């Protein structure tokens, strides 16, 4: 007999940590960190790393730090820092203690660099960047030692001190680790560990004009914080020997273990901050939180819930081989959540006026309909039946296509949660556009089937009298190409989906939607899932964003 397994599916990182904990490594403790560089907003790929790092910490009763890896002051900013903090919080995670900054270790890092020089393991390089590149060799050819490699320890200490004091121009010198110019791993060919950058830093102001490089900073920051498992993406695999070399060379408080996993790639979008920034800078989108962006802020404004993103991250798993996840899976995760949890409402996107000829002009009936067909606990909502109504233009056809079940001239349809109506006459403007339907209602059909005939179609509708006006932004995937960045000849900017945003004005929403709140999505019956736009929440006009369609219209038709 088998019992259902309630523990989360295991993956290789869980296996490593479980073993470490059971063997009492690191005193049986687990400490992870999420180390973003504040040079852009976080995207869905970062969500995978966040869920993994914070998730592991909580599973093993450990801690997870949030540390800004801020070693490139030119590209970083406080704006990105606050966006990243709020994204991590919104995803539902809590970092241990205060926020950390690699920049708050600049003093210590400088001390460690001096230690390396004193050990004869680092030297000041005076070759130009171009010369250094020539000396570095290639994947197939070893590099050559720099003529400055054998400077004395004293000379190196003096030059490094003067670099720090600002005596030299930017680009004229760097500090390099002395490792092995003939290593098969190019990262080990005397990597640069400090460079001169005469720029202000968002955290340390003008305290420094030399800044440590990522590879030197990251491992030491991990060690200072007592991180046990330093989880990162696969591109750092070839940097691991350097991570270990630095920590072996120095007397750091600990030596964390770096473990790499495959980054998340998602089709029909881009997960690179640099390229997302290009979309922002070139005004292809309205900002980092444009609802089409795969950023956490964009997804949030689009109507994604944090639990749907966490579920998605659990669903895609953690592996050691790169692959691409179908956007359909992310959309599935939000549909699945909203199908269960979003209240239903009616909103007519492209209104067509309907006049009920046999209904009195001054009458109004209040109808109670369920907020969710499968969840009574969500209660009921009130809508109104009046003489003038709106249905969607798409729900009426003069020349119906085959199997059309909605309204036609002389035909009947049920208004959802209300009566059956019959179309008696079609009014048109001078150009032949249908502008109004003259209908009658059958008063014996409220909550009842009509007598002696079948009415198959059900359409959504609103009362013209009590509906509220809305603008609806129909968002779709940002790119038409599955791999927007996969073609060397075509820029990702040229495969932007021209229909990724279609704005509908003059939409008519049921009155309850006047109370809609950002981040509280609705299912607009028969149309999809929608949420009040967070940015325009205080404007006079209700603005809704389409989160996702009811069904996957992008799925490849197979068979
Ligand atoms: P980008 O290429 O988008 O700038 P990055 O790796 O440079 O991403 P960081 O801010 O350095 O961005 O990333 C912080 C953490 O998030 C790192 O540990 C990184 O490995 C992880 N991460 C970044 N992108 C992804 C991704 N697509 N999937 C999983 N983890 C990711
Ligand atoms: Mg990076």
XYZ file of C-alpha atoms and ligand atoms in Angstrom:
591
model
C 0.000 0.000 0.000
C 1.302 3.424 -0.816
C 0.576 6.595 1.051
C 0.544 9.937 -0.696
C 3.818 11.784 -0.350
C 3.299 15.234 1.127
C 6.929 16.330 1.112
C 7.985 18.561 -1.777
C 9.575 16.726 -4.690
C 13.233 16.203 -4.027
C 15.919 17.669 -6.228
C 19.688 17.484 -6.177
C 20.152 20.578 -4.003
C 17.759 19.257 -1.367
C 19.661 15.993 -1.454
C 22.994 17.734 -0.895
C 21.624 19.812 1.970
C 19.814 16.914 3.612
C 23.036 14.954 3.596
C 25.055 17.887 4.960
C 22.559 18.457 7.741
C 22.432 14.785 8.677
C 26.224 14.649 8.817
C 26.316 17.718 11.019
C 28.266 19.791 8.495
C 28.230 23.514 9.407
C 26.886 22.472 12.795
C 23.798 21.152 11.024
C 22.817 24.709 10.061
C 21.557 25.967 6.729
C 22.185 29.570 5.673
C 21.441 30.739 2.146
C 21.269 34.133 0.491
C 19.645 35.794 -2.477
C 22.214 38.158 -3.994
C 20.741 40.447 -6.649
C 22.713 43.179 -8.285
C 20.605 46.363 -8.041
C 20.931 47.159 -11.746
C 17.337 46.514 -12.758
C 14.047 45.085 -11.583
C 13.764 41.416 -10.718
C 12.225 39.099 -13.285
C 10.577 35.702 -13.211
C 13.990 34.009 -13.374
C 14.938 35.720 -10.131
C 11.683 34.450 -8.644
C 12.980 30.927 -9.202
C 16.165 31.756 -7.327
C 14.244 33.551 -4.560
C 11.837 30.654 -4.060
C 14.742 28.243 -4.032
C 16.965 30.136 -1.589
C 14.267 31.312 0.806
C 12.405 28.032 0.404
C 15.444 25.928 1.338
C 16.143 28.109 4.348
C 12.640 27.676 5.675
C 12.496 23.933 4.960
C 15.644 23.360 6.969
C 14.827 25.879 9.648
C 17.691 28.036 8.517
C 18.126 31.611 7.385
C 18.229 33.405 4.066
C 19.877 36.792 3.654
C 18.981 39.405 1.109
C 22.263 40.844 -0.076
C 22.766 43.462 -2.721
C 25.758 42.585 -4.800
C 26.604 46.187 -5.472
C 30.027 46.276 -7.057
C 29.118 48.130 -10.264
C 28.037 51.555 -9.012
C 27.634 52.981 -12.514
C 24.759 50.652 -13.312
C 23.109 50.510 -9.924
C 20.656 52.702 -8.068
C 18.544 53.095 -4.953
C 15.439 52.907 -7.115
C 16.336 49.333 -8.018
C 17.147 48.517 -4.403
C 13.705 49.522 -3.189
C 11.986 47.757 -6.087
C 13.865 44.546 -5.321
C 13.040 44.700 -1.614
C 9.360 45.147 -2.261
C 9.348 42.322 -4.835
C 10.912 39.868 -2.397
C 8.431 40.866 0.307
C 5.516 40.656 -2.065
C 6.564 37.148 -3.066
C 6.054 36.310 0.589
C 9.589 35.928 1.897
C 11.368 37.378 4.866
C 15.108 37.881 4.939
C 17.116 37.250 8.053
C 18.018 40.414 9.960
C 18.955 43.560 8.114
C 19.448 43.907 4.408
C 23.062 43.238 3.505
C 25.209 45.049 1.012
C 28.447 43.789 -0.458
C 29.475 47.457 -0.289
C 29.322 47.360 3.488
C 32.211 44.868 3.285
C 34.382 47.165 1.162
C 36.769 47.738 4.069
C 37.067 44.044 4.769
C 37.398 43.217 1.096
C 40.181 45.749 0.787
C 41.886 44.143 3.776
C 41.627 40.729 2.149
C 43.097 42.112 -1.078
C 46.037 43.453 0.908
C 46.373 40.001 2.507
C 46.576 38.417 -0.923
C 49.323 40.823 -1.944
C 51.211 40.090 1.257
C 51.003 36.391 0.522
C 52.422 36.994 -2.936
C 49.081 36.007 -4.448
C 48.087 39.289 -6.081
C 49.849 41.971 -8.107
C 49.182 45.346 -9.628
C 48.897 45.134 -13.400
C 49.931 48.031 -15.623
C 49.138 46.516 -18.996
C 46.323 48.203 -20.875
C 43.013 46.388 -21.202
C 43.856 45.499 -24.816
C 47.254 44.163 -23.870
C 45.744 42.127 -21.065
C 43.362 40.578 -23.543
C 46.260 39.604 -25.792
C 48.138 38.053 -22.895
C 45.105 36.152 -21.723
C 45.218 33.534 -24.495
C 42.170 31.742 -25.819
C 40.131 28.657 -25.059
C 42.668 26.590 -26.957
C 45.870 28.506 -26.205
C 47.356 29.229 -22.814
C 47.953 32.815 -21.729
C 51.311 34.484 -21.104
C 52.576 35.978 -17.890
C 52.412 39.733 -17.686
C 55.736 41.561 -17.401
C 54.338 43.094 -14.188
C 53.543 39.746 -12.616
C 56.732 39.580 -10.622
C 56.568 42.977 -8.990
C 57.744 42.786 -5.398
C 55.259 42.572 -2.585
C 56.324 46.005 -1.383
C 55.869 47.582 -4.780
C 52.438 45.974 -5.090
C 51.420 47.205 -1.662
C 52.573 50.696 -2.504
C 50.847 50.801 -5.900
C 47.622 49.360 -4.515
C 47.626 51.955 -1.733
C 48.099 54.689 -4.297
C 45.328 53.242 -6.483
C 43.093 53.536 -3.443
C 44.294 57.071 -2.793
C 43.184 58.101 -6.254
C 46.634 58.783 -7.672
C 46.071 56.894 -10.917
C 43.633 57.312 -13.758
C 40.720 55.036 -14.277
C 41.739 52.123 -16.490
C 45.459 52.575 -15.939
C 45.910 49.796 -13.387
C 44.115 46.845 -11.858
C 44.849 44.381 -9.093
C 44.993 40.768 -10.250
C 45.068 37.493 -8.396
C 48.217 35.544 -9.195
C 46.926 32.110 -10.127
C 47.842 30.432 -13.406
C 48.038 32.015 -16.858
C 48.087 28.596 -18.483
C 45.012 27.247 -16.711
C 42.501 25.521 -18.947
C 39.891 27.644 -17.142
C 40.181 31.217 -18.359
C 38.643 32.494 -15.106
C 41.807 31.287 -13.366
C 44.196 33.200 -15.620
C 45.063 35.876 -13.103
C 41.576 37.376 -12.835
C 41.166 41.054 -12.053
C 40.014 41.532 -8.463
C 40.047 45.338 -8.131
C 39.722 48.148 -10.618
C 39.851 51.934 -10.473
C 36.418 53.526 -10.942
C 36.175 57.197 -10.180
C 32.463 57.218 -9.611
C 30.202 57.730 -6.641
C 28.552 54.700 -5.138
C 24.886 54.728 -4.121
C 25.781 53.362 -0.671
C 29.339 54.496 0.009
C 29.302 57.849 -1.762
C 32.784 59.024 -2.646
C 34.604 56.874 -0.078
C 36.139 54.685 -2.740
C 37.689 55.064 -6.140
C 38.645 51.404 -6.389
C 35.999 48.722 -6.427
C 36.287 44.946 -6.039
C 35.191 42.641 -8.844
C 32.222 40.319 -8.505
C 34.160 37.058 -8.230
C 36.330 38.371 -5.432
C 33.444 40.021 -3.626
C 30.883 37.291 -3.795
C 32.743 34.425 -2.166
C 34.096 36.637 0.607
C 30.660 38.157 1.278
C 29.242 34.641 1.525
C 32.014 33.685 3.941
C 31.550 36.808 6.082
C 27.842 36.081 6.404
C 28.408 32.420 7.240
C 26.459 31.216 4.237
C 26.549 27.425 4.145
C 25.175 26.774 0.661
C 25.808 29.414 -1.974
C 23.257 28.552 -4.613
C 23.687 30.184 -8.027
C 23.006 29.623 -11.694
C 25.022 27.419 -14.035
C 27.001 30.189 -15.686
C 28.970 30.397 -12.444
C 30.077 26.771 -12.623
C 33.326 27.747 -14.339
C 33.851 30.393 -11.638
C 33.647 27.888 -8.796
C 37.397 27.082 -8.868
C 38.036 30.802 -8.381
C 35.429 31.016 -5.605
C 37.258 28.204 -3.831
C 40.735 29.520 -4.625
C 40.038 32.896 -3.016
C 38.588 31.347 0.122
C 41.423 28.809 0.357
C 44.016 31.545 -0.059
C 42.595 33.754 2.687
C 41.730 33.305 6.327
C 38.006 33.918 5.958
C 35.509 33.021 8.714
C 34.079 30.119 6.693
C 34.154 28.421 3.322
C 30.665 28.106 1.863
C 29.832 25.543 -0.786
C 28.802 26.877 -4.181
C 26.102 24.831 -5.906
C 24.861 25.647 -9.399
C 21.435 25.027 -10.917
C 19.906 25.747 -14.317
C 18.510 29.228 -14.783
C 14.923 29.648 -15.825
C 14.380 30.468 -19.466
C 10.833 31.125 -20.514
C 9.725 31.164 -24.125
C 7.997 34.187 -25.681
C 9.848 36.450 -23.295
C 13.266 37.567 -22.152
C 14.938 37.034 -18.803
C 17.895 39.343 -18.902
C 17.867 42.573 -16.960
C 20.070 44.208 -19.551
C 17.622 43.489 -22.354
C 14.586 44.293 -20.258
C 16.225 47.639 -19.554
C 16.532 48.178 -23.276
C 12.774 47.657 -23.642
C 12.257 50.296 -20.962
C 14.852 52.745 -22.262
C 13.578 52.525 -25.820
C 9.968 52.982 -24.698
C 8.847 49.685 -26.164
C 7.045 49.248 -22.854
C 5.826 51.858 -20.401
C 8.309 50.952 -17.664
C 9.783 48.101 -15.657
C 6.317 47.387 -14.272
C 4.568 47.392 -17.628
C 2.123 44.480 -17.325
C 3.727 42.793 -20.336
C 7.133 42.639 -18.685
C 8.263 39.342 -17.121
C 9.355 41.366 -14.108
C 7.852 40.615 -10.712
C 6.492 44.179 -10.685
C 4.994 43.729 -14.154
C 3.415 40.384 -13.320
C 1.996 41.859 -10.148
C 0.438 44.764 -11.995
C -0.826 42.314 -14.600
C -2.785 40.470 -11.899
C -0.497 37.541 -11.128
C -0.711 36.525 -7.497
C 2.402 35.763 -5.513
C 1.138 32.272 -4.756
C 0.737 31.524 -8.466
C 4.358 32.526 -9.018
C 5.542 30.425 -6.098
C 3.547 27.451 -7.397
C 5.025 27.943 -10.832
C 8.533 27.910 -9.377
C 7.781 24.696 -7.497
C 6.253 23.147 -10.613
C 9.247 23.788 -12.897
C 11.633 22.128 -10.453
C 15.357 22.526 -10.045
C 17.797 20.781 -12.343
C 21.348 20.976 -13.525
C 20.608 21.168 -17.240
C 19.403 24.200 -19.135
C 16.051 24.134 -20.812
C 13.210 26.430 -21.726
C 9.904 26.440 -19.918
C 6.715 27.084 -21.853
C 5.008 30.377 -21.077
C 1.839 28.276 -21.041
C 2.979 26.870 -17.685
C 3.184 30.281 -16.080
C -0.222 31.143 -17.505
C -1.566 27.820 -16.302
C -0.433 28.615 -12.771
C -2.313 31.910 -12.660
C -5.420 30.509 -14.361
C -5.478 27.671 -11.904
C -5.307 30.107 -8.982
C -7.851 32.578 -10.363
C -10.302 29.921 -11.489
C -10.540 28.931 -7.837
C -10.205 32.292 -6.191
C -11.300 35.137 -8.444
C -14.873 36.351 -8.034
C -16.916 36.493 -11.207
C -18.241 39.673 -12.736
C -19.611 40.825 -16.061
C -18.004 43.455 -18.196
C -19.036 44.159 -21.758
C -15.900 45.010 -23.690
C -17.483 46.132 -26.952
C -20.985 47.257 -26.049
C -23.996 46.892 -28.295
C -27.171 48.486 -27.015
C -30.181 46.278 -26.420
C -33.624 47.766 -25.757
C -36.197 45.481 -24.138
C -39.378 46.700 -25.750
C -41.741 44.899 -23.398
C -40.024 46.100 -20.217
C -41.175 49.345 -18.561
C -38.798 52.265 -18.870
C -38.953 53.170 -15.199
C -38.547 49.635 -13.822
C -35.439 48.094 -12.385
C -35.042 44.606 -11.007
C -32.185 43.665 -8.756
C -30.877 40.172 -9.361
C -28.575 38.259 -7.046
C -26.010 36.134 -8.777
C -23.277 34.048 -7.234
C -19.839 35.548 -6.984
C -18.345 32.152 -7.780
C -20.214 29.198 -9.259
C -18.156 26.625 -7.352
C -17.736 28.455 -4.084
C -20.861 29.594 -2.300
C -18.815 31.047 0.512
C -17.840 33.878 -1.799
C -21.405 35.118 -1.592
C -23.525 36.907 -4.136
C -23.376 40.102 -6.117
C -26.194 42.339 -7.274
C -26.872 43.266 -10.848
C -29.807 45.048 -12.424
C -32.210 44.238 -15.179
C -33.508 47.362 -16.914
C -35.066 48.358 -20.209
C -31.739 49.284 -21.742
C -28.870 46.837 -21.611
C -25.564 46.129 -23.296
C -24.304 42.898 -24.716
C -21.044 42.428 -26.569
C -20.953 43.119 -30.294
C -19.398 39.693 -30.766
C -22.441 38.034 -29.263
C -24.685 39.179 -32.070
C -24.331 38.186 -35.721
C -26.311 39.296 -38.711
C -24.891 36.438 -40.712
C -24.063 33.814 -38.115
C -21.156 31.476 -38.760
C -21.914 27.737 -38.418
C -22.761 26.626 -34.870
C -23.234 30.204 -33.678
C -25.193 29.872 -30.435
C -25.525 33.513 -29.530
C -27.990 36.139 -30.647
C -29.287 36.506 -34.196
C -32.236 38.380 -35.582
C -35.356 36.466 -34.659
C -33.326 34.272 -32.294
C -33.171 33.904 -28.534
C -30.364 33.915 -26.020
C -30.148 33.808 -22.250
C -28.634 36.730 -20.424
C -26.433 35.128 -17.801
C -28.147 35.045 -14.410
C -31.234 36.635 -15.924
C -33.966 36.253 -18.540
C -34.129 34.862 -22.038
C -34.440 37.628 -24.614
C -35.437 37.538 -28.260
C -34.127 39.859 -30.950
C -37.004 41.379 -32.924
C -35.324 44.060 -34.926
C -31.841 45.272 -35.816
C -31.154 48.998 -36.106
C -28.257 50.265 -38.184
C -26.540 53.549 -38.834
C -26.123 55.131 -42.258
C -22.992 53.033 -42.870
C -24.797 49.798 -42.171
C -23.243 49.208 -38.742
C -25.491 47.540 -36.217
C -26.110 50.081 -33.465
C -29.029 48.727 -31.502
C -31.096 45.603 -31.051
C -34.794 45.837 -30.274
C -35.618 42.823 -28.160
C -38.273 41.404 -25.868
C -37.796 39.382 -22.733
C -39.689 36.323 -21.566
C -40.752 37.044 -18.015
C -41.133 33.325 -17.241
C -37.482 32.505 -17.743
C -35.773 33.863 -14.646
C -33.954 30.835 -13.236
C -36.207 28.631 -15.389
C -35.973 27.029 -18.781
C -38.313 28.531 -21.359
C -41.441 26.528 -22.081
C -41.576 24.426 -25.196
C -38.219 25.424 -26.733
C -34.516 25.203 -26.137
C -32.278 28.231 -25.789
C -28.680 27.179 -25.975
C -26.707 30.376 -25.894
C -25.822 32.321 -22.763
C -24.201 35.743 -23.035
C -22.909 38.265 -20.546
C -24.515 41.659 -20.323
C -24.939 44.725 -18.117
C -27.669 47.235 -17.430
C -27.070 50.443 -19.384
C -28.542 52.335 -16.474
C -26.298 51.051 -13.697
C -23.157 49.953 -15.560
C -19.923 51.792 -14.857
C -17.574 52.915 -17.603
C -14.199 51.267 -17.884
C -11.093 51.149 -19.989
C -9.810 47.641 -20.506
C -6.248 46.924 -21.533
C -6.027 43.632 -23.328
C -2.505 42.424 -22.655
C -0.979 39.514 -24.452
C 2.482 38.003 -24.791
C 5.145 40.596 -25.483
C 6.814 38.737 -28.326
C 5.493 36.817 -31.293
C 8.613 34.692 -31.409
C 9.096 31.709 -29.151
C 12.742 32.592 -28.733
C 12.825 36.378 -29.160
C 16.531 36.501 -28.593
C 17.457 33.369 -30.499
C 18.008 34.788 -33.965
C 21.325 36.498 -34.608
C 19.918 38.321 -37.623
C 16.745 39.632 -35.979
C 16.762 41.763 -32.843
C 14.292 40.942 -30.087
C 13.032 44.489 -30.556
C 11.774 43.480 -33.990
C 9.647 40.592 -32.803
C 7.568 42.544 -30.298
C 3.939 41.455 -30.584
C 2.048 44.442 -32.052
C -1.047 43.135 -30.311
C 0.583 42.732 -26.929
C -1.526 45.691 -25.825
C -4.910 46.576 -27.263
C -6.759 49.302 -25.364
C -10.551 49.127 -25.312
C -12.392 52.231 -24.280
C -16.056 52.651 -23.491
C -16.364 49.244 -21.883
C -19.339 48.734 -19.573
C -18.850 46.968 -16.265
C -21.375 45.728 -13.748
C -21.755 48.223 -10.878
C -19.931 46.152 -8.269
C -16.723 46.592 -10.228
C -16.614 50.225 -9.130
C -15.232 48.795 -5.886
C -12.457 46.803 -7.577
C -9.022 46.948 -5.965
C -5.576 46.512 -7.487
C -4.213 42.977 -7.045
C -7.718 41.550 -6.543
C -8.469 39.953 -9.896
C -11.886 39.053 -11.281
C -13.011 36.676 -13.879
C -14.942 38.721 -16.400
C -17.311 36.001 -17.427
C -16.597 34.583 -20.863
C -13.716 37.042 -21.374
C -10.829 36.172 -19.103
C -9.218 37.297 -15.864
C -8.807 40.995 -15.192
C -7.492 43.210 -12.447
C -7.761 46.887 -11.660
C -4.578 48.594 -12.776
C -2.500 49.587 -9.771
C -1.010 52.695 -11.315
C -4.255 54.130 -12.561
C -6.249 53.051 -9.538
C -6.945 56.625 -8.486
C -7.975 57.991 -11.885
C -11.630 58.787 -12.549
C -11.870 56.030 -15.086
C -11.729 52.405 -13.993
C -8.812 50.796 -15.808
C -8.579 47.019 -15.940
C -5.670 44.918 -17.128
C -6.239 41.542 -18.672
C -4.188 39.109 -16.646
C -4.767 36.083 -18.830
C -7.345 34.636 -21.184
C -9.693 31.896 -20.008
C -8.013 29.331 -22.202
C -4.594 29.003 -23.754
C -5.034 30.447 -27.221
C -1.312 30.084 -27.952
C -1.158 26.323 -27.451
C 0.019 24.607 -30.596
C -2.732 22.701 -32.274
C -1.378 19.196 -32.494
C -2.491 16.024 -34.231
P 20.366 39.067 -15.474
O 21.152 38.280 -16.465
O 18.923 39.112 -15.750
O 20.934 40.423 -15.209
P 21.756 38.218 -13.210
O 22.124 36.814 -12.962
O 22.835 39.104 -13.683
O 20.511 38.240 -14.139
P 21.596 38.970 -10.501
O 20.980 40.170 -9.933
O 23.070 38.845 -10.459
O 21.090 38.889 -11.981
O 20.895 37.668 -9.950
C 20.640 37.398 -8.602
C 20.459 35.914 -8.460
O 19.380 35.462 -9.278
C 21.694 35.166 -8.897
O 21.986 34.184 -7.938
C 21.296 34.561 -10.207
O 21.964 33.357 -10.418
C 19.792 34.380 -10.063
N 19.145 34.417 -11.364
C 19.236 35.382 -12.295
N 18.556 35.056 -13.398
C 18.003 33.841 -13.167
C 17.190 32.955 -13.936
N 16.787 33.261 -15.165
N 16.805 31.800 -13.362
C 17.186 31.490 -12.116
N 17.952 32.275 -11.341
C 18.374 33.438 -11.859
Mg 24.626 39.485 -12.664
